XYZ file of N, CA and C in Angstrom:
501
model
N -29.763 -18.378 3.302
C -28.609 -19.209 3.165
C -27.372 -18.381 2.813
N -27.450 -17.532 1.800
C -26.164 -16.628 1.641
C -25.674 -15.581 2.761
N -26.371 -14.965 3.732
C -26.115 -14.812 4.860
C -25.826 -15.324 5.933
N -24.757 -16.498 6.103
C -24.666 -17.034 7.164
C -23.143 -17.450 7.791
N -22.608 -16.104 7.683
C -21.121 -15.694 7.829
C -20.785 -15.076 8.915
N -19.857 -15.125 9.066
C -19.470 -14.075 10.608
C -18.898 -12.980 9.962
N -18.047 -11.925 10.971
C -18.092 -10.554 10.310
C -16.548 -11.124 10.032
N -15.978 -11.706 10.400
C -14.314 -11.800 10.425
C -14.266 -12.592 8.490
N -14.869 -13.631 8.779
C -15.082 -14.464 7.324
C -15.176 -13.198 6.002
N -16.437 -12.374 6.811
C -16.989 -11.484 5.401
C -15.193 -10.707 5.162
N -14.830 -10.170 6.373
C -13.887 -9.004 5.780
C -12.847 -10.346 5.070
N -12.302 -11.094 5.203
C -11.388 -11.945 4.249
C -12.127 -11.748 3.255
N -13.178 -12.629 2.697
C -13.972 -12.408 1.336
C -13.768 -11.012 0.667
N -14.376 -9.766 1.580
C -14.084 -8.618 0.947
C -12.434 -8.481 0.489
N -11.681 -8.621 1.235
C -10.549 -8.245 1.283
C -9.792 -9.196 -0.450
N -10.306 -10.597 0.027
C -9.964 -11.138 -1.229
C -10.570 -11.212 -2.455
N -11.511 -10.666 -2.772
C -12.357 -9.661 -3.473
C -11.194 -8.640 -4.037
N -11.195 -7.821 -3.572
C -10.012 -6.870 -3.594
C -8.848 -7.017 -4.513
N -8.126 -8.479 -3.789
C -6.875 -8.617 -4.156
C -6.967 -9.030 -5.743
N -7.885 -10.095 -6.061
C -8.604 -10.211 -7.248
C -8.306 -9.437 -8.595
N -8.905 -7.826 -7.901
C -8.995 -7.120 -8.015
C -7.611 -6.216 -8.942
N -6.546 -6.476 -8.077
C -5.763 -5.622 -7.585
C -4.926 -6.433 -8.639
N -4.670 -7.713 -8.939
C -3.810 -8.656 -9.619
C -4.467 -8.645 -10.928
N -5.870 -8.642 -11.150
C -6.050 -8.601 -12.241
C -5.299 -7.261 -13.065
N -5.578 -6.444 -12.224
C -4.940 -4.911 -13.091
C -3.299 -4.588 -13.520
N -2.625 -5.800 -12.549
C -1.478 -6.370 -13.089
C -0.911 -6.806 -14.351
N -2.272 -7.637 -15.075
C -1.698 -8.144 -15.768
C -1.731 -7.174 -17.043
N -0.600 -7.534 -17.958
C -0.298 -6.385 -19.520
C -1.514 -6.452 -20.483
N -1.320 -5.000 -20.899
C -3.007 -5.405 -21.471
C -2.813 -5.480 -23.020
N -1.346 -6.123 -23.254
C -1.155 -6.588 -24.590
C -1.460 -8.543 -24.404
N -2.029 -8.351 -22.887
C -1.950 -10.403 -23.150
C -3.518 -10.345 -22.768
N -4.346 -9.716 -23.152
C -5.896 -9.710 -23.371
C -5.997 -9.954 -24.801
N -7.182 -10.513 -25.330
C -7.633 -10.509 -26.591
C -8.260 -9.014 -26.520
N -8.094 -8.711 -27.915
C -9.059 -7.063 -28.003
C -10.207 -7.492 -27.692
N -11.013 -8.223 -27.937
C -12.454 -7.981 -27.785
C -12.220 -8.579 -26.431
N -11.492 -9.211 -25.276
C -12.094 -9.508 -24.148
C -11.773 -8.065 -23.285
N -11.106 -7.231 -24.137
C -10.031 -6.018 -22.905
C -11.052 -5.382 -22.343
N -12.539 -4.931 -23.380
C -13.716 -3.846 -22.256
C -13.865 -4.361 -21.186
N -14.393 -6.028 -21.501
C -15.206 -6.597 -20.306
C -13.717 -6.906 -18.988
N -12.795 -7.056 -19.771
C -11.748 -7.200 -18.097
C -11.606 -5.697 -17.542
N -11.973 -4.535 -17.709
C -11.906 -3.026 -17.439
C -13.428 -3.197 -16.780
N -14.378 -3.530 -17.038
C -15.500 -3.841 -16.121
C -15.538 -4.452 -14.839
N -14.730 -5.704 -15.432
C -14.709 -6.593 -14.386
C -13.854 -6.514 -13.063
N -12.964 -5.082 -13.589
C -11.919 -4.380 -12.746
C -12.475 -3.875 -12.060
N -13.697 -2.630 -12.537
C -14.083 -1.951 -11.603
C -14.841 -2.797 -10.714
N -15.949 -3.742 -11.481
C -16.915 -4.359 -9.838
C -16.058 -4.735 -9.031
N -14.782 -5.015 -9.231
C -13.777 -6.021 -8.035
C -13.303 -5.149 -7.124
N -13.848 -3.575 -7.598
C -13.042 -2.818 -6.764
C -14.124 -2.203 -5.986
N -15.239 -2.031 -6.565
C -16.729 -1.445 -6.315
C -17.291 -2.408 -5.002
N -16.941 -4.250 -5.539
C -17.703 -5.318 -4.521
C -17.411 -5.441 -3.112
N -16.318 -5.313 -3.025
C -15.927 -5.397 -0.983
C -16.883 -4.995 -0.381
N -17.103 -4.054 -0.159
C -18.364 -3.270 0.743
C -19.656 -4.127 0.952
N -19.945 -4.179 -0.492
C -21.377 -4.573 -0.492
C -21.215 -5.876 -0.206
N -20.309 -6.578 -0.943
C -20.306 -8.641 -0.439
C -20.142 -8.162 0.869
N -19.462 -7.748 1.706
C -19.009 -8.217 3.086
C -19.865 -7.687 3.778
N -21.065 -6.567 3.479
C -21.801 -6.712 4.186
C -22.844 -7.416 4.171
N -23.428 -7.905 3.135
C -24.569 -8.765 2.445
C -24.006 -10.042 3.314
N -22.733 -10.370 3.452
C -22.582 -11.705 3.780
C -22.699 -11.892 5.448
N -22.875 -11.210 6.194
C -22.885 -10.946 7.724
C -23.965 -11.496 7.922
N -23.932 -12.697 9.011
C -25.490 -13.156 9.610
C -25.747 -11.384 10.789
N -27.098 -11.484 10.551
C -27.424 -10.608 11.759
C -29.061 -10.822 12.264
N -29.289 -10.334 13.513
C -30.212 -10.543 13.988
C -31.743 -9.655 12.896
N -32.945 -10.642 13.465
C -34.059 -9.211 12.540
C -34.312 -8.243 13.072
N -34.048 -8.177 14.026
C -33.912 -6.567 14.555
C -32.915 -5.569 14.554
N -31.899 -5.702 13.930
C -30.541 -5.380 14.171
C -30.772 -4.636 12.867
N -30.843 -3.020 13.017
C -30.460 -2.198 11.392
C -29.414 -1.859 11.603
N -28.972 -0.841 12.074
C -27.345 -0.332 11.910
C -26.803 -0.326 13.286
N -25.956 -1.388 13.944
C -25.048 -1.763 14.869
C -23.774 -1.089 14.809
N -23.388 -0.681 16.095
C -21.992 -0.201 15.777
C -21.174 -0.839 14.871
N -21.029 -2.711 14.843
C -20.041 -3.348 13.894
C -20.424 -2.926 12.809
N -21.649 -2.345 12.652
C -21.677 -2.572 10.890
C -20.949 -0.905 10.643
N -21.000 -0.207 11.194
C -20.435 1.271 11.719
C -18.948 0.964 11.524
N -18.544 0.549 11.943
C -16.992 -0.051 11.970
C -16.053 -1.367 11.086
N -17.231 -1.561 9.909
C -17.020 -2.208 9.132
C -15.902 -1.897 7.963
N -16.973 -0.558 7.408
C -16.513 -0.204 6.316
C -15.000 0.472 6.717
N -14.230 0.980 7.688
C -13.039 1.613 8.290
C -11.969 0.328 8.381
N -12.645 -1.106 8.990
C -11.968 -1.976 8.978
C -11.352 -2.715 7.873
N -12.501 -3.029 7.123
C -12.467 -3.197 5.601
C -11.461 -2.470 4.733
N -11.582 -1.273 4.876
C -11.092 -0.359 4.436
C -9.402 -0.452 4.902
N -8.961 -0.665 6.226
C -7.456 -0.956 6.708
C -7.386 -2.512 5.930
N -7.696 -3.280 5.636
C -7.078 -4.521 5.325
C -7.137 -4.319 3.883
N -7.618 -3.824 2.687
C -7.824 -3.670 1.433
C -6.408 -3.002 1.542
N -6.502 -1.934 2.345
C -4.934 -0.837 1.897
C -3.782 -1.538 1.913
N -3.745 -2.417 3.667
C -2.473 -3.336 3.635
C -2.387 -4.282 2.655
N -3.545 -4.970 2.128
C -3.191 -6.000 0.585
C -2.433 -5.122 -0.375
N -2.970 -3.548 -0.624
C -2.432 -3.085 -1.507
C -1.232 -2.508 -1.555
N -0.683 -1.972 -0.176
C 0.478 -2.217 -0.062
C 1.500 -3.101 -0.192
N 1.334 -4.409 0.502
C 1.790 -5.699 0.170
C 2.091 -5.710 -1.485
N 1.529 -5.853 -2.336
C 1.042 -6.138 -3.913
C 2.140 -4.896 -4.217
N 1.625 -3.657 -3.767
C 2.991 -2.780 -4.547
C 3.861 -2.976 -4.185
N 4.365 -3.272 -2.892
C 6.174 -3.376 -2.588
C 6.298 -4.312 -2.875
N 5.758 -5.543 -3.568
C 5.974 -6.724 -4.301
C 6.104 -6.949 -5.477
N 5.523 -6.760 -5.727
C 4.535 -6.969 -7.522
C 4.691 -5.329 -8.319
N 4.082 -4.311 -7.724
C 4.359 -2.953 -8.513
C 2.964 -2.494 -8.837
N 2.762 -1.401 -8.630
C 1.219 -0.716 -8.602
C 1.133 -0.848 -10.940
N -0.170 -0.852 -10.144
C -1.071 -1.079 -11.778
C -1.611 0.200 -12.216
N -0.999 0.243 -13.778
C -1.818 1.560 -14.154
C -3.083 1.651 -14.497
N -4.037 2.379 -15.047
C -5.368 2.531 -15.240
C -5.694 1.448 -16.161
N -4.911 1.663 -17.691
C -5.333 0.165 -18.286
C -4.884 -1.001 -18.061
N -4.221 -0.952 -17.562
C -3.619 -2.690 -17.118
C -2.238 -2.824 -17.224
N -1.431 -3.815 -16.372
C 0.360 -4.174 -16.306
C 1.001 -3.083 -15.380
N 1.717 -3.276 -15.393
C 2.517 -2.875 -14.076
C 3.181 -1.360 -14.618
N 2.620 -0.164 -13.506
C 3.309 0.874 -13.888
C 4.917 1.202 -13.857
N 5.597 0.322 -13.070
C 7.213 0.096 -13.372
C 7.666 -1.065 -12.413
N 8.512 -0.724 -11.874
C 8.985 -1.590 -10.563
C 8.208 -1.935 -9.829
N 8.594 -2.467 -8.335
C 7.991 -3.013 -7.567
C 8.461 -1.820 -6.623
N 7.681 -1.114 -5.962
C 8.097 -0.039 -4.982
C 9.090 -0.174 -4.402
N 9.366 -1.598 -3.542
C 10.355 -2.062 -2.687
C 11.579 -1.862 -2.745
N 11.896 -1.993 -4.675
C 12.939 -1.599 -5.616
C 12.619 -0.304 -5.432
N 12.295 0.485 -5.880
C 12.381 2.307 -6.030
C 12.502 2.994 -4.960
N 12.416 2.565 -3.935
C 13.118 3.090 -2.531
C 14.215 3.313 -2.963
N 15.567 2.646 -3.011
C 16.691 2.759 -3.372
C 17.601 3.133 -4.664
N 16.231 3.057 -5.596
C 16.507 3.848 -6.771
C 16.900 5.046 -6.861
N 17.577 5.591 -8.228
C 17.891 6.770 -8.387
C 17.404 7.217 -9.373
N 16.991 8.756 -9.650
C 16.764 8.754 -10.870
C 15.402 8.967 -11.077
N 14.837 8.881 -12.255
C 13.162 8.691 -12.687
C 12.535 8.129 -11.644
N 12.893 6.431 -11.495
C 12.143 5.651 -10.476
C 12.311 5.632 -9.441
N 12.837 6.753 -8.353
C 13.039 6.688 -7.140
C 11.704 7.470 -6.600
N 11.168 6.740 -5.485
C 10.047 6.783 -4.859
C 11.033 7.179 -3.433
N 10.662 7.752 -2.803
C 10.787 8.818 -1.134
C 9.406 7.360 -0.395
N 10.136 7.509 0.146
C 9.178 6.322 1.768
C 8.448 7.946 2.188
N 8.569 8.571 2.327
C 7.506 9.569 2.643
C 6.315 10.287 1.918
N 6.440 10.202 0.602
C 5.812 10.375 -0.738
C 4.995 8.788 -0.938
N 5.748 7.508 -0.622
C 4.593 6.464 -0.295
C 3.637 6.248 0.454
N 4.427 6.600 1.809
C 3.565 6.560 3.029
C 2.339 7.974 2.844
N 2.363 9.075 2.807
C 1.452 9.981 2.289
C 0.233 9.266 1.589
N 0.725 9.068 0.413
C -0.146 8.285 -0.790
C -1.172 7.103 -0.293
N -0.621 6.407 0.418
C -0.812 5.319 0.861
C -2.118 5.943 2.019
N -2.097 6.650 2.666
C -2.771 7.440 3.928
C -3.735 8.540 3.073
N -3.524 9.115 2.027
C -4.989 9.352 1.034
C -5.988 8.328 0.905
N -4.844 7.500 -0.082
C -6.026 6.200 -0.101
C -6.867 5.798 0.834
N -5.853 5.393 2.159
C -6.498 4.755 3.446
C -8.037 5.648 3.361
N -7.528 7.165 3.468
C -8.850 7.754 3.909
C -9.922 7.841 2.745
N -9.564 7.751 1.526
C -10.598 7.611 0.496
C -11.607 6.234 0.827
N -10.705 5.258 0.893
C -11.240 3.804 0.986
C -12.225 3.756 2.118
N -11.845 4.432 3.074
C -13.014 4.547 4.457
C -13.868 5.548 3.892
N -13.919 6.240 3.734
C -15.224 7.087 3.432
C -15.765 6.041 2.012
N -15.597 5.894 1.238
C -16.431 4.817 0.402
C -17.016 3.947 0.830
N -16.322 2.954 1.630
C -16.186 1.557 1.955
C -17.401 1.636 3.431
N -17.089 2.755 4.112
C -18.270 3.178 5.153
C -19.453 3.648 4.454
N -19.695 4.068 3.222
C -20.962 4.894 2.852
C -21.572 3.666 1.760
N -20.725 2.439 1.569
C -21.296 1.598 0.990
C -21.806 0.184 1.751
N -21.291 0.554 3.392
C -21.739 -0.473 3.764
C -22.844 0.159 4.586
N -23.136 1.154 5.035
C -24.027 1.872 5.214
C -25.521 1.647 4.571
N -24.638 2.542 3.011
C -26.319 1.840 2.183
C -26.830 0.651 1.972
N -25.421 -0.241 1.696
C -26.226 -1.687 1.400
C -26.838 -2.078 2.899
N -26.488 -1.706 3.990
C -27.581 -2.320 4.821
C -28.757 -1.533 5.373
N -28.608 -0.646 4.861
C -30.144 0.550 5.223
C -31.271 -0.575 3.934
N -30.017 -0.673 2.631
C -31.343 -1.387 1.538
C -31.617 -2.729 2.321
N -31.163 -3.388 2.388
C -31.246 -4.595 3.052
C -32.430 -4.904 4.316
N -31.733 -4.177 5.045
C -32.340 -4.025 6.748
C -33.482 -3.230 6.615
N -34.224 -2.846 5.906
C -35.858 -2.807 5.332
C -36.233 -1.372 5.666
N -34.707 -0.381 5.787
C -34.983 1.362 6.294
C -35.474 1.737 4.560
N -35.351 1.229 3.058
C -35.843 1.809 2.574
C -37.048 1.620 1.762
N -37.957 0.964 2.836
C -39.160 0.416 2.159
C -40.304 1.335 2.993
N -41.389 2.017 2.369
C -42.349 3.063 2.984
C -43.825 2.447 2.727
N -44.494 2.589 3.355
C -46.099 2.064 3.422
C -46.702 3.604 3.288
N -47.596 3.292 1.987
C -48.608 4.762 1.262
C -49.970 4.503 1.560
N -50.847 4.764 1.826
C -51.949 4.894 1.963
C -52.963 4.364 0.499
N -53.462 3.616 0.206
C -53.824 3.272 -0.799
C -55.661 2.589 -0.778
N -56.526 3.637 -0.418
C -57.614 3.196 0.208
C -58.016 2.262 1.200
N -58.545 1.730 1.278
C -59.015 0.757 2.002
C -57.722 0.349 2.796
N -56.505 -0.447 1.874
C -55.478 -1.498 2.508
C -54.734 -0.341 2.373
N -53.458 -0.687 2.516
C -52.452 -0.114 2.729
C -51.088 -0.795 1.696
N -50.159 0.157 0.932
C -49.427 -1.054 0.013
C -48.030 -0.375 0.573
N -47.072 -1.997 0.629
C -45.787 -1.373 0.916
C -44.761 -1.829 0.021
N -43.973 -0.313 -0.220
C -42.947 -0.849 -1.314
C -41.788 -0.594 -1.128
């Protein structure tokens, strides 16, 4: 039953997964209670960790089907729509620092800034095109594994007298 998605559905989910993600780290981390601040720094990372694995877990696929080109071309795709949310969110809203709230402006503003907060459109765009390529190599090596675990490549049959046991 939880598999019974198309691939277009999963990447929204992943993607909004993400954004989740991405807004939570927005917010100031003087408007957390102290004792809730570890668990929202947890709850940061799975939001950033989950894309991969929900969107591929959520894909109907055939029982014969282990690794298909789409699922090959998942994690790259995935990976372009997470970046454009996060672009969106910074030239809007303003990139989030490690513990939480907004590291200054909204990029959109620091284009035209002077000074401390002036950001170069070429120093974004760069940045922005690390990420891209970080996010694909993750986002491909996690949708990779979750469906090698899944799609039954890491289960081995041992010899165990008589029968045979598989685990």
């Amino acid at each position: 039953m939880f598999r019974k998605t198309t691939m277009r559905r999963a990447i929204i989910e992943g993607t909004l997964i993400f954004i989740v993600g991405q807004l939570l780290g927005l917010a100031p981390i003087a408007w957390w209670p102290f004792w809730l601040f570890p668990g929202v720094l947890i709850v940061r990372t799975l939001l950033f960790i989950a894309p991969p694995v929900w969107t591929t877990m959520r894909v109907k696929s055939t029982k014969r089907e282990k690794m298909s080109r789409r699922f090959w071309r998942l994690g790259p795709i995935l990976a372009l729509t997470c970046i454009a949310a996060d672009v969106l969110i910074a030239l809007l809203l303003g990139e989030a620092t490690l513990w939480g709230g907004a590291a200054g402006p909204p990029d959109i503003a620091r284009f035209g800034a002077s000074g401390a907060t002036h950001l170069a459109v070429s120093d974004f765009l760069v940045s922005t095109l690390a990420r891209l390529v970080i996010f694909a190599v993750y986002y491909t090596i996690a949708v990779v594994c979750t469906r090698l675990a899944n799609g039954g490549f890491l289960r081995f049959t041992m010899p165990a007298g008589n029968g045979r046991v598989t685990l």
